[in-house]
CSV table of C-alpha atoms in Angstrom, one decimal:
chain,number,residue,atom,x,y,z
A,1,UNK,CA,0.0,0.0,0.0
A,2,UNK,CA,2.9,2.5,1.0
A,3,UNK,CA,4.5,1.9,-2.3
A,4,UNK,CA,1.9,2.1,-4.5
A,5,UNK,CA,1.1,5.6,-2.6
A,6,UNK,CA,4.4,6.9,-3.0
A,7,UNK,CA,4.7,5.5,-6.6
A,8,UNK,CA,1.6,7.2,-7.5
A,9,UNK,CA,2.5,10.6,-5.8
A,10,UNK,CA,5.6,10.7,-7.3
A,11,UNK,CA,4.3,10.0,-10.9
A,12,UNK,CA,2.2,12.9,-10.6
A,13,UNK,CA,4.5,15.1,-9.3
A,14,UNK,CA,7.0,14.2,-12.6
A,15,UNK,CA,4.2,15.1,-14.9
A,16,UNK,CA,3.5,18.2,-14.2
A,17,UNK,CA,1.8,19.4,-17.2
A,18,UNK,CA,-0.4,16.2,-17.6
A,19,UNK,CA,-1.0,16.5,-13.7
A,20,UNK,CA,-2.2,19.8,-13.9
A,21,UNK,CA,-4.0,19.5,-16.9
A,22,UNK,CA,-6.6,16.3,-15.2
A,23,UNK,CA,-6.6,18.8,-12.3
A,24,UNK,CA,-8.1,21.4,-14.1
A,25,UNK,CA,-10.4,19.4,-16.2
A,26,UNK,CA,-11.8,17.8,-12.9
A,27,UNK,CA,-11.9,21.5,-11.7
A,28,UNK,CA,-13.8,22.5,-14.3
A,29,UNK,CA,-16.2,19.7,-13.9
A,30,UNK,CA,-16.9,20.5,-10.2
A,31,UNK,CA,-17.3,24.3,-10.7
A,32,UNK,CA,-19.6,23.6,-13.7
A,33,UNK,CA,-22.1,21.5,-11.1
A,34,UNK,CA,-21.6,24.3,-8.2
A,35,UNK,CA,-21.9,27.3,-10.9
A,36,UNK,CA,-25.4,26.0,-11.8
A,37,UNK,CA,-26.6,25.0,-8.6
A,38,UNK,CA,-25.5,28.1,-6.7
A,39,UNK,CA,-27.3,29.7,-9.6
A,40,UNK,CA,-30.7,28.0,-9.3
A,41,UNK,CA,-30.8,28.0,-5.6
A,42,UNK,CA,-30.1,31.7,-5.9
A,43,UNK,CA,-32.8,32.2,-8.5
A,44,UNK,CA,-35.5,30.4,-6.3
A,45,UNK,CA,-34.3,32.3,-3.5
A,46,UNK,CA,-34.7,35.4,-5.7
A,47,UNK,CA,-38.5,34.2,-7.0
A,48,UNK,CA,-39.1,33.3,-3.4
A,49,UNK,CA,-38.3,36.9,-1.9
A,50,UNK,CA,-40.3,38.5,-4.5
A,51,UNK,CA,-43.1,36.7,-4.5
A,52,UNK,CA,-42.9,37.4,-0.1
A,53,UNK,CA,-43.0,41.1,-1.4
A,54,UNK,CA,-45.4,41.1,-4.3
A,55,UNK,CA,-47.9,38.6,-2.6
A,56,UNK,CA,-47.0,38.7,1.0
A,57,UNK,CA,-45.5,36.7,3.2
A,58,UNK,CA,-48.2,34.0,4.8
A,59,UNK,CA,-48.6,30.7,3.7
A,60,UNK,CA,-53.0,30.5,4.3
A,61,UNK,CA,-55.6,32.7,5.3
A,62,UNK,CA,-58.9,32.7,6.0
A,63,UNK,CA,-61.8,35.4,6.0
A,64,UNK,CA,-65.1,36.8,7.8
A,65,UNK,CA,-63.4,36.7,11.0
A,66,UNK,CA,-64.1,38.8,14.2
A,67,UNK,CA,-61.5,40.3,16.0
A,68,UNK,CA,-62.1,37.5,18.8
A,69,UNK,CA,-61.3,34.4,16.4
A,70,UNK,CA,-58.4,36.6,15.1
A,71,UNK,CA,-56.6,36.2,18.3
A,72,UNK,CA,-57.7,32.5,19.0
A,73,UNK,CA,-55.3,31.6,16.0
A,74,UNK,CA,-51.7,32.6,18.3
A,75,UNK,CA,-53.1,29.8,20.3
A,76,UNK,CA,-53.5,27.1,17.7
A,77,UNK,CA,-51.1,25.0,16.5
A,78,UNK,CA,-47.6,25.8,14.3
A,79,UNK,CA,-49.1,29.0,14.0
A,80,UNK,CA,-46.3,31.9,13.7
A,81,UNK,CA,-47.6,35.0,12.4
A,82,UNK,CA,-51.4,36.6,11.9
A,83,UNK,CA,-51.8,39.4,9.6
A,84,UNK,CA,-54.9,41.5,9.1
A,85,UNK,CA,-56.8,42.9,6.9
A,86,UNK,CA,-59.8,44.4,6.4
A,87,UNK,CA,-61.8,46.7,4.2
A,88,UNK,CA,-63.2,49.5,5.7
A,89,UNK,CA,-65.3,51.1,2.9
A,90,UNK,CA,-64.8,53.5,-0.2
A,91,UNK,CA,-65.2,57.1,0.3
A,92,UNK,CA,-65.7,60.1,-2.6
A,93,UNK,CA,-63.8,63.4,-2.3
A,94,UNK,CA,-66.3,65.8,-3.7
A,95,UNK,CA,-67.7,64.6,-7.2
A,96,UNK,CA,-67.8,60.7,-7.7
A,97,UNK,CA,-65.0,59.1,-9.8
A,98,UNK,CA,-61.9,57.7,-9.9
A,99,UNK,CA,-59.9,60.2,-8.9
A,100,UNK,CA,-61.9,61.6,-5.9
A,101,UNK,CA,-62.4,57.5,-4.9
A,102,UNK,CA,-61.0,56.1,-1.9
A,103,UNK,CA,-60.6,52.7,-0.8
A,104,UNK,CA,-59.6,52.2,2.4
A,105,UNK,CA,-58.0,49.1,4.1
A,106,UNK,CA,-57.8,48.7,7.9
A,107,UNK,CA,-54.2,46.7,8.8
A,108,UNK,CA,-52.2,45.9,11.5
A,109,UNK,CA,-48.5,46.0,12.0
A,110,UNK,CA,-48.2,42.3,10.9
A,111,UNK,CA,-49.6,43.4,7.6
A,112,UNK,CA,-47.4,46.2,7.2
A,113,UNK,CA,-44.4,44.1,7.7
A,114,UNK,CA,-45.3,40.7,6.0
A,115,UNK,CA,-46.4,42.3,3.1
A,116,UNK,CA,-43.3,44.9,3.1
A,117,UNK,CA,-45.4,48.3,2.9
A,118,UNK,CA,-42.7,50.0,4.4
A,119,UNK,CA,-41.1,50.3,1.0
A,120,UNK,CA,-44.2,52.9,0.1
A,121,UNK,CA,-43.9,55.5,2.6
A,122,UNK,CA,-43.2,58.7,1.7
A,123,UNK,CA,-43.6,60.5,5.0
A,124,UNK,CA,-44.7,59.9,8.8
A,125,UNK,CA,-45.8,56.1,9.9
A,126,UNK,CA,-48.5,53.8,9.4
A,127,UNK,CA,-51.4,54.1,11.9
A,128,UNK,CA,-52.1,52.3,15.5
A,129,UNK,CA,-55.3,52.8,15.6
A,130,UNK,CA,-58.6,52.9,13.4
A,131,UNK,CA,-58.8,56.6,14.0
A,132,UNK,CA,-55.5,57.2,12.4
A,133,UNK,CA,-55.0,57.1,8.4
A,134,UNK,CA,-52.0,57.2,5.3
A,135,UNK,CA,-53.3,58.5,2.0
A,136,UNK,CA,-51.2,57.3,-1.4
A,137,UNK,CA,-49.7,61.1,-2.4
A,138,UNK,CA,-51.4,60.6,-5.7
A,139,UNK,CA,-54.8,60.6,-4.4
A,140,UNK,CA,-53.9,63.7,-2.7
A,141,UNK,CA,-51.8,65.6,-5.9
A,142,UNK,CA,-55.3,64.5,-8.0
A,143,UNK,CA,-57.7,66.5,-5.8
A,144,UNK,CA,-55.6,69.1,-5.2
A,145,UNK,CA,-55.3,68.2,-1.8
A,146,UNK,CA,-53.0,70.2,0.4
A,147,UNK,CA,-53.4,67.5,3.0
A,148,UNK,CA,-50.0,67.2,5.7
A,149,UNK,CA,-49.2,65.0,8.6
A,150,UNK,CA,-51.2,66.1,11.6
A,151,UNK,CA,-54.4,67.3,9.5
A,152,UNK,CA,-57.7,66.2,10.1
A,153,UNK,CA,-59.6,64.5,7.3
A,154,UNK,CA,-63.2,64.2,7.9
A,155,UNK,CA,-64.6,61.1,5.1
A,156,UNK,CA,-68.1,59.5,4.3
A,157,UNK,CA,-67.5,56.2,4.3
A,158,UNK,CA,-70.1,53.4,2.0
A,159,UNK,CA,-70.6,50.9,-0.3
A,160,UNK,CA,-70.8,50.8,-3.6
A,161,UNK,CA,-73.4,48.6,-5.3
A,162,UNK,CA,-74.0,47.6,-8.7
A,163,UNK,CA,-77.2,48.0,-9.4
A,164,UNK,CA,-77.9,45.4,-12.1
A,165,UNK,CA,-76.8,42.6,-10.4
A,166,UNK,CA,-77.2,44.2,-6.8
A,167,UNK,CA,-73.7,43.3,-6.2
A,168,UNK,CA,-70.9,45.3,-4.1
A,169,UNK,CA,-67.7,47.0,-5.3
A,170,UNK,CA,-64.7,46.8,-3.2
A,171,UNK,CA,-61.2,48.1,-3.8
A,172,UNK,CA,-60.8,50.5,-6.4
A,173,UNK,CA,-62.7,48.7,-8.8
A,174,UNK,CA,-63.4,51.4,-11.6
A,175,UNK,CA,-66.0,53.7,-11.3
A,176,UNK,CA,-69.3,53.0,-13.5
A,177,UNK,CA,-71.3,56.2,-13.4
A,178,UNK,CA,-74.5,55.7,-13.1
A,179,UNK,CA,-74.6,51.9,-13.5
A,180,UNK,CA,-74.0,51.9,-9.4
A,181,UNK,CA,-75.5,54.0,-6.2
A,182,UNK,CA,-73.4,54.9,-3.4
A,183,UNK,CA,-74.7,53.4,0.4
A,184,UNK,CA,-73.0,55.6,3.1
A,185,UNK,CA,-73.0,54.3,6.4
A,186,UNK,CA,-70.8,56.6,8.8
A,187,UNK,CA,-69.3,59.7,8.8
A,188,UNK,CA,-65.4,59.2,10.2
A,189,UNK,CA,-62.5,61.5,11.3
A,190,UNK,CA,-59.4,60.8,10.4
A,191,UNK,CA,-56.1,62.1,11.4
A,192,UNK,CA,-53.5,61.6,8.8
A,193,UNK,CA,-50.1,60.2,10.3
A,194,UNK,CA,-48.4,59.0,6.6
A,195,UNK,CA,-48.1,60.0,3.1
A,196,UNK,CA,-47.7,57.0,0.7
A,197,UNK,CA,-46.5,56.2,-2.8
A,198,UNK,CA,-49.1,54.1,-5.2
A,199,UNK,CA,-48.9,50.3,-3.7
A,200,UNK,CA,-49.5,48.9,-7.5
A,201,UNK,CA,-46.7,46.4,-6.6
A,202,UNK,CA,-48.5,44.7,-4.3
A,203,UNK,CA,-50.9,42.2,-5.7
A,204,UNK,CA,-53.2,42.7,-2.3
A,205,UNK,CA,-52.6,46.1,-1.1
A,206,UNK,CA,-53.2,47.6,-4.6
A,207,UNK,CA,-56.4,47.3,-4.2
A,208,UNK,CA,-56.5,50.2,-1.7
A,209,UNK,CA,-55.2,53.3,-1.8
A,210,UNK,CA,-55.6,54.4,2.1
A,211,UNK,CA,-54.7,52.4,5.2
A,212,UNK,CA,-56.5,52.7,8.8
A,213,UNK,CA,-55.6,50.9,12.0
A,214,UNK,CA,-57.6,48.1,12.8
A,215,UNK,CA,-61.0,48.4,14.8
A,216,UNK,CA,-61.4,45.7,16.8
A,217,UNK,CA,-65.3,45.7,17.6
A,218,UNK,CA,-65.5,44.7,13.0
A,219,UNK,CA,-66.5,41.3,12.6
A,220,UNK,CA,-65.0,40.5,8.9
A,221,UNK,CA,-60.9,39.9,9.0
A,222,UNK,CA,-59.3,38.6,6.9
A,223,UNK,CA,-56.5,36.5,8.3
A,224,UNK,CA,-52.9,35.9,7.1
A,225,UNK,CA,-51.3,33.0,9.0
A,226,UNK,CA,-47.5,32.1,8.2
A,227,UNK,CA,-47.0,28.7,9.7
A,228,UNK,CA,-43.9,28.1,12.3
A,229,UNK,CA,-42.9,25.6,10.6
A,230,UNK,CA,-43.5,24.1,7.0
A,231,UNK,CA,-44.0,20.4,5.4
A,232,UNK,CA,-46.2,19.0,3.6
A,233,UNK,CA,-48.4,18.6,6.0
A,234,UNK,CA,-49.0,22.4,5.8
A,235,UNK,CA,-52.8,21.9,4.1
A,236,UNK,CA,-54.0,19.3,6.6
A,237,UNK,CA,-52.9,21.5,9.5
A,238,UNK,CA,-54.6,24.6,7.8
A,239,UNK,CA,-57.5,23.1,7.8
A,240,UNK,CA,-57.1,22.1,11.7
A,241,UNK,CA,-56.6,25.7,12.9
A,242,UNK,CA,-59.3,26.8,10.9
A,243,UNK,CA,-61.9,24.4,12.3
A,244,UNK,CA,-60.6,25.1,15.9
A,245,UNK,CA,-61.7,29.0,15.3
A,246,UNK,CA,-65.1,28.3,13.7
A,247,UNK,CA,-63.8,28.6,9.8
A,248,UNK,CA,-62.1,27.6,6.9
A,249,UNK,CA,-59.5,28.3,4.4
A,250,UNK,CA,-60.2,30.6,2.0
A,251,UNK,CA,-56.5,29.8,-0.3
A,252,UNK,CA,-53.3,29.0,0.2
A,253,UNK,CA,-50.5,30.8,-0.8
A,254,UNK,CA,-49.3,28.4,-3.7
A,255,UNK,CA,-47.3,30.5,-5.5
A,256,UNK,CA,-45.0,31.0,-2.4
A,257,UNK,CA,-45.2,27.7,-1.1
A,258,UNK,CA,-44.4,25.9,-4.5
A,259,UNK,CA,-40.5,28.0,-4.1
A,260,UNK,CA,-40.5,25.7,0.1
A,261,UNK,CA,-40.8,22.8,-2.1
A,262,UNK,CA,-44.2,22.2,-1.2
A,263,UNK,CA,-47.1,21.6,-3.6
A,264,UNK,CA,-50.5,20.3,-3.6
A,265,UNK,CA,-50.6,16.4,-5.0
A,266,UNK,CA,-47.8,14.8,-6.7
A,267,UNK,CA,-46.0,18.4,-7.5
A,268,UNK,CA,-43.7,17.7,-4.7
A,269,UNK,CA,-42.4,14.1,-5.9
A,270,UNK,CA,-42.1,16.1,-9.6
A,271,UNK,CA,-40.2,19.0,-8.2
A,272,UNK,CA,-37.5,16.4,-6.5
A,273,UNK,CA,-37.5,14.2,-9.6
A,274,UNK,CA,-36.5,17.1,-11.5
A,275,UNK,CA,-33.8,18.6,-9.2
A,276,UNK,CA,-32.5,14.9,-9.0
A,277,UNK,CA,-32.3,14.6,-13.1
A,278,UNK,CA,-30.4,17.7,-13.8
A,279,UNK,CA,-27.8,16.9,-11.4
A,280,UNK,CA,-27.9,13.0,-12.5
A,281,UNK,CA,-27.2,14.6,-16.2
A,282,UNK,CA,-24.3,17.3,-14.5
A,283,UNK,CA,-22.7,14.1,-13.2
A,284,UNK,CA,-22.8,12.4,-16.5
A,285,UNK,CA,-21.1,15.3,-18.1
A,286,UNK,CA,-19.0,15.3,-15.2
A,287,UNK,CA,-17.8,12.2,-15.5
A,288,UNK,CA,-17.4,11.2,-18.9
A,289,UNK,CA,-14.8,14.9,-19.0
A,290,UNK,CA,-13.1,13.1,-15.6
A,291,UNK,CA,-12.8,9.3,-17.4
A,292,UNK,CA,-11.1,10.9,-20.7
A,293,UNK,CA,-8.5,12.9,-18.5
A,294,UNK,CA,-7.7,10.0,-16.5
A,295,UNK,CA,-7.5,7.6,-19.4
A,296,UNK,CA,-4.8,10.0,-20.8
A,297,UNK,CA,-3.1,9.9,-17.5
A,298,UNK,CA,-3.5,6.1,-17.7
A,299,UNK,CA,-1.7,6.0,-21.0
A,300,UNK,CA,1.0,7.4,-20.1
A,301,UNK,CA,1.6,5.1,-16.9
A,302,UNK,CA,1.4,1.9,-19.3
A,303,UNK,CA,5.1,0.7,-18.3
A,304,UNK,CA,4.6,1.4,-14.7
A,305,UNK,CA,1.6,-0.7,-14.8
A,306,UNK,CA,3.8,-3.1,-16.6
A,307,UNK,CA,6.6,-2.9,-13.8
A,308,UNK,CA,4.2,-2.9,-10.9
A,309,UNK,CA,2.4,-6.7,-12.7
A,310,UNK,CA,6.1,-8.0,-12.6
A,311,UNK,CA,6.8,-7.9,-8.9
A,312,UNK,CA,3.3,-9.5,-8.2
A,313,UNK,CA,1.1,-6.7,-8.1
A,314,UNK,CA,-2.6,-7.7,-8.0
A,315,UNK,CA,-5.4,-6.6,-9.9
A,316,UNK,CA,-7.1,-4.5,-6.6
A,317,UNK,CA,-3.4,-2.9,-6.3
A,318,UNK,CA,-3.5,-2.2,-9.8
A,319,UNK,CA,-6.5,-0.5,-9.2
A,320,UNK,CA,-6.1,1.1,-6.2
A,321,UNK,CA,-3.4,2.9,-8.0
A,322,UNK,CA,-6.0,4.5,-10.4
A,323,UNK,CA,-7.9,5.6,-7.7
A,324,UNK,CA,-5.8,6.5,-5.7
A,325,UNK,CA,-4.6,9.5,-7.9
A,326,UNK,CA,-8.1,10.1,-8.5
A,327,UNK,CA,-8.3,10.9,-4.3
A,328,UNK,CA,-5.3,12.5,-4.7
A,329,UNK,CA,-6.2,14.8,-7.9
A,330,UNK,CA,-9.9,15.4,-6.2
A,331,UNK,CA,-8.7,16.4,-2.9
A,332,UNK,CA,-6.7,19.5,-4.7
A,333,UNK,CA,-9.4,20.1,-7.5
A,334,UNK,CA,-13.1,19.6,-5.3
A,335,UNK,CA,-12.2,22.3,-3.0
A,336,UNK,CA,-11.0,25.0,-5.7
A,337,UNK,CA,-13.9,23.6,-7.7
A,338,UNK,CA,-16.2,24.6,-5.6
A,339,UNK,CA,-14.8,28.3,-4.9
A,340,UNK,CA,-14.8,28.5,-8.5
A,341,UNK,CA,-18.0,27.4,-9.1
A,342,UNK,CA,-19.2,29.9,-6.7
A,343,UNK,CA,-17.3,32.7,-8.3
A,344,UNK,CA,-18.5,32.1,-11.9
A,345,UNK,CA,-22.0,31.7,-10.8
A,346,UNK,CA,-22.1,35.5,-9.1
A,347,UNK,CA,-20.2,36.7,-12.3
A,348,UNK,CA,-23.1,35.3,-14.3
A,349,UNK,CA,-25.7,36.6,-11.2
A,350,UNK,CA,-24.2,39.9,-11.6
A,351,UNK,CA,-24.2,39.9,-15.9
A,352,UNK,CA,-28.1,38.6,-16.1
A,353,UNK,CA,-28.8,41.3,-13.6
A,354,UNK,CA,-26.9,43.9,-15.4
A,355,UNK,CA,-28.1,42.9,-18.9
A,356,UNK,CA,-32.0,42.4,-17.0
A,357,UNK,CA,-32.4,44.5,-14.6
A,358,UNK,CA,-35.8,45.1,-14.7
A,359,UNK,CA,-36.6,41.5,-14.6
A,360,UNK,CA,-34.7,40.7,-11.8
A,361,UNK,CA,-35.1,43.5,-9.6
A,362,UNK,CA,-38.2,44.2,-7.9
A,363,UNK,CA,-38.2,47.1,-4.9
A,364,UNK,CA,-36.1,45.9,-2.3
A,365,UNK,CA,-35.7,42.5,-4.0
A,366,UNK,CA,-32.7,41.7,-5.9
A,367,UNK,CA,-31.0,39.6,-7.6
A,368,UNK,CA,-27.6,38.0,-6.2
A,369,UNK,CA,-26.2,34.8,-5.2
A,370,UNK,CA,-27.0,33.4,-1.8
A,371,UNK,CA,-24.9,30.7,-1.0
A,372,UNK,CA,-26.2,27.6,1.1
A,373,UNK,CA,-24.8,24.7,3.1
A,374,UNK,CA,-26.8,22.2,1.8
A,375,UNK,CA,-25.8,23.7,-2.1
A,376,UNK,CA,-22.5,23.5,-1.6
A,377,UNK,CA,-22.5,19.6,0.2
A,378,UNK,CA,-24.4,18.2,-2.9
A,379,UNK,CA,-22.3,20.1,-4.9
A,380,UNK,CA,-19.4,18.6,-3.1
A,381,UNK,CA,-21.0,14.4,-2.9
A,382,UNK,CA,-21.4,15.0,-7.1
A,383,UNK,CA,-18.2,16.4,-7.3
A,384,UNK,CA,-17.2,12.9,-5.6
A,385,UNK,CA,-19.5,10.5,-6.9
A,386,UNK,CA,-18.4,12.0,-10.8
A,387,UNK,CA,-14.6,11.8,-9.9
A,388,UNK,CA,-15.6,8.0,-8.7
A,389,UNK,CA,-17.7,6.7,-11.8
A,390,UNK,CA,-15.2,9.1,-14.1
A,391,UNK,CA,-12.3,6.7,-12.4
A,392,UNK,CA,-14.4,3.3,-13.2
A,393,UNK,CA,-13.1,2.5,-17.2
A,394,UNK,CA,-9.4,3.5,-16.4
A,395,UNK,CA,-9.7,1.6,-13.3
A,396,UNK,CA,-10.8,-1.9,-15.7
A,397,UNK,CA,-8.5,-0.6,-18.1
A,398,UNK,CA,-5.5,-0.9,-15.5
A,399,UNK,CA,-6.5,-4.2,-13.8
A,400,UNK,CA,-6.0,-5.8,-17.5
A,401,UNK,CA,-2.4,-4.4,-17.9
A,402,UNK,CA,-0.3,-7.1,-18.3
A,403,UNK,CA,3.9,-7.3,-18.3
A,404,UNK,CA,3.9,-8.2,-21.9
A,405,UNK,CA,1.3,-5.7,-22.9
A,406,UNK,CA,3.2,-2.9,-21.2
A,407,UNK,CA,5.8,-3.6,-23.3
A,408,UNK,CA,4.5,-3.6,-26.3
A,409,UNK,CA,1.9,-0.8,-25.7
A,410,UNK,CA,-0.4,-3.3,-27.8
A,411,UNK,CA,-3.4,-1.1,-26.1
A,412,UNK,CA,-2.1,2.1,-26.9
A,413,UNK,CA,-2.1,2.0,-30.8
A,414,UNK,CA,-2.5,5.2,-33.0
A,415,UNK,CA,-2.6,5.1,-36.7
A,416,UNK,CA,-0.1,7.3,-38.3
A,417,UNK,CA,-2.7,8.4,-41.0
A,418,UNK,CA,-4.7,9.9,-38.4
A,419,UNK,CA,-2.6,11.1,-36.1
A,420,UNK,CA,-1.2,14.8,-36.7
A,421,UNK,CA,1.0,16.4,-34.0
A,422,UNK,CA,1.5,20.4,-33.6
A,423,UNK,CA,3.2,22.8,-30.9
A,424,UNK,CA,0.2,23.2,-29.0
A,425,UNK,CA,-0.2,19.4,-28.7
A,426,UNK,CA,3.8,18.9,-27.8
A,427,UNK,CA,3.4,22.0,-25.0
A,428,UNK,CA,0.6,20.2,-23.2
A,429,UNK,CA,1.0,16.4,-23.3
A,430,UNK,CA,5.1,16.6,-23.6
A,431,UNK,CA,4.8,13.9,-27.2
């Protein structure tokens, strides 16, 4: 065992060129599986973050809820976060259309952070209380408004119903004219405490364009629950703290939980199947690059092969020799891999965002590489498992050398008519 250790150490320290040459193709192999890992995982984390922004960040909710039921959910169980939401009413400044229409939305601070308003005020803070308001600064600049923090804004809040079908209008739905009536129900005081930009980002808090604190004597919430903790099991145990409050799901939040690896179904077992094949086909590509710069290496240690059958070396040693310069070539090469894989994919992050910026930035969301544990140790076992099956033919090939085979390089045959030599060729391999 010592001897075939030092024999192989010091063939690959004599051949330098053809040494470093395998290293860098096995280099290259490993930082092409890391590059493309680290560059998905940093995409879904990207997709992830956005859709936390643009959707909000809860994984169910639920609606109709008093204030009462709203707080019986902290209780239940693997239940993080609430968020709420409800819609106060619309309210007309002066003359009825869009532009004088409000919508307002009463939140809590929950729902300002989980669905990342904070990114939309201009001025002040979001209000504690249902007697406290922001207004979007469009609303204001449209009706001439010289509205600041401080003032008192006295609003007729209602309901707007569609007289045909005798249906209500929420949200900013467009105004029809006279296809709908206006229902007021209360006169309210405001005070303004927050001046915001237009929240069209936001595919839920578009639909208003003021935000009130919460009053806790309504009776329809609508709740946003983020789970503790998430699995599959997410839907089953929705539909548990749902029950134990008197109500049920209204939708999950599919479009964030699909980027968890969680889906509905069999989407789950297709997701893994997928993530499986593409690093299955990395490792292929992997490996077949490995096997050819090994074969080379192989080629070249013909007569040693030769020498090492003559004093009695057994197949297994003969093997052993192969892999062991595979150990020795991968414990050099899997580590810089790795670093260079994670290099070239935040040069290609940083080019796609450059060249896309638009697509890939969205408000505070980004683009960039995020680098994770569990990335990096599959990245690592693939880098291992190619360098193992990439060692597998020269391995058989080596077994099969035989004294008299060694010397007559009978497996090593290369037609002159299609062999051409060149500097290039002499620089790297030494022939």
């Amino acid at each position: 065992m010592n001897m075939i250790f030092t024999l192989t150490l010091r063939n690959l320290l004599s051949n330098k060129k053809r040494t470093l040459l395998t290293l860098l193709t096995i280099l290259l192999s490993i930082s092409m599986i890391t590059a493309i890992l680290c560059g998905g995982w940093s995409l879904v984390d990207f997709l992830k973050e956005k859709e936390k922004v643009y959707g909000g960040d809860y994984h169910y909710y639920m609606e109709d809820l008093t204030w009462q039921q709203t707080q019986e959910l902290y209780s239940q169980n693997n239940v993080d976060q609430v968020s709420l939401l409800r819609f106060a009413g619309n309210s007309f400044y002066g003359e009825k259309s869009n532009s004088t229409m409000l919508s307002i939305g009463e939140i809590d601070e929950n729902f300002t952070q989980r669905f990342s308003l904070n990114q939309y005020l201009l001025a002040g803070r979001f209000p504690q209380d249902e007697n406290e308001i922001v207004i979007s600064e469009s609303f204001l600049k449209k009706n001439n408004m010289n509205t600041e923090i401080g003032d008192t804004i006295s609003l007729t809040l209602g309901s707007r119903i569609w007289d045909e079908y005798n249906a209500q209008l929420s949200g900013l739905t467009n105004y029809r004219g006279e296809e709908e009536s206006f229902v007021p129900t209360k006169e309210k005081a405001y005070v303004v405490v927050g001046i915001l930009s237009d929240v069209n980002d936001s595919k839920i808090a578009a639909n208003y364009n003021a935000f009130a604190g919460v009053d806790k004597t309504a009776s329809d919430f609508a709740a946003y629950v983020k789970a503790k903790n998430l699995s599959n099991s997410i839907y089953t145990e929705a539909e548990e703290v749902a029950a134990a409050v008197d109500s049920h799901v209204a939708k999950f939040h599919s479009e964030l939980l699909v980027y968890h690896g969680i889906t509905g179904g069999k989407g789950a077992a297709k997701l893994i199947a997928l993530v499986v094949m593409v690093i299955c086909l990395l490792m292929a590509a992997s490996a077949s690059m490995i096997s050819n710069a090994l074969s080379i290496s192989l080629q070249e240690r013909i007569k040693q092969m030769g020498m090492l059958s003559s004093i009695g070396a057994t197949k297994g040693q003969k093997r052993l020799s192969v892999y062991l310069e595979a150990f020795l070539l991968g414990v050099v090469s899997i580590p810089l891999g790795l670093v260079v894989g994670i290099l070239l994919s935040a040069l290609l992050l940083s080019v796609v965002r450059a060249a896309f910026g638009e697509t890939f930035t969205f408000g505070i969301v980004e683009l960039s590489l995020k680098i994770n544990g569990l990335i990096l140790l599959v990245s690592g076992l693939s880098g291992i498992a190619s360098l193992y099956f990439g060692s597998r033919k020269p391995v058989k090939q080596a077994a099969k050398i035989t004294v008299i085979e060694a010397i007559r390089q009978s497996n090593n045959e290369v037609s002159k008519k299609k062999f051409r030599d060149g500097k290039i060729v002499s620089l790297v391999f030494g022939i």
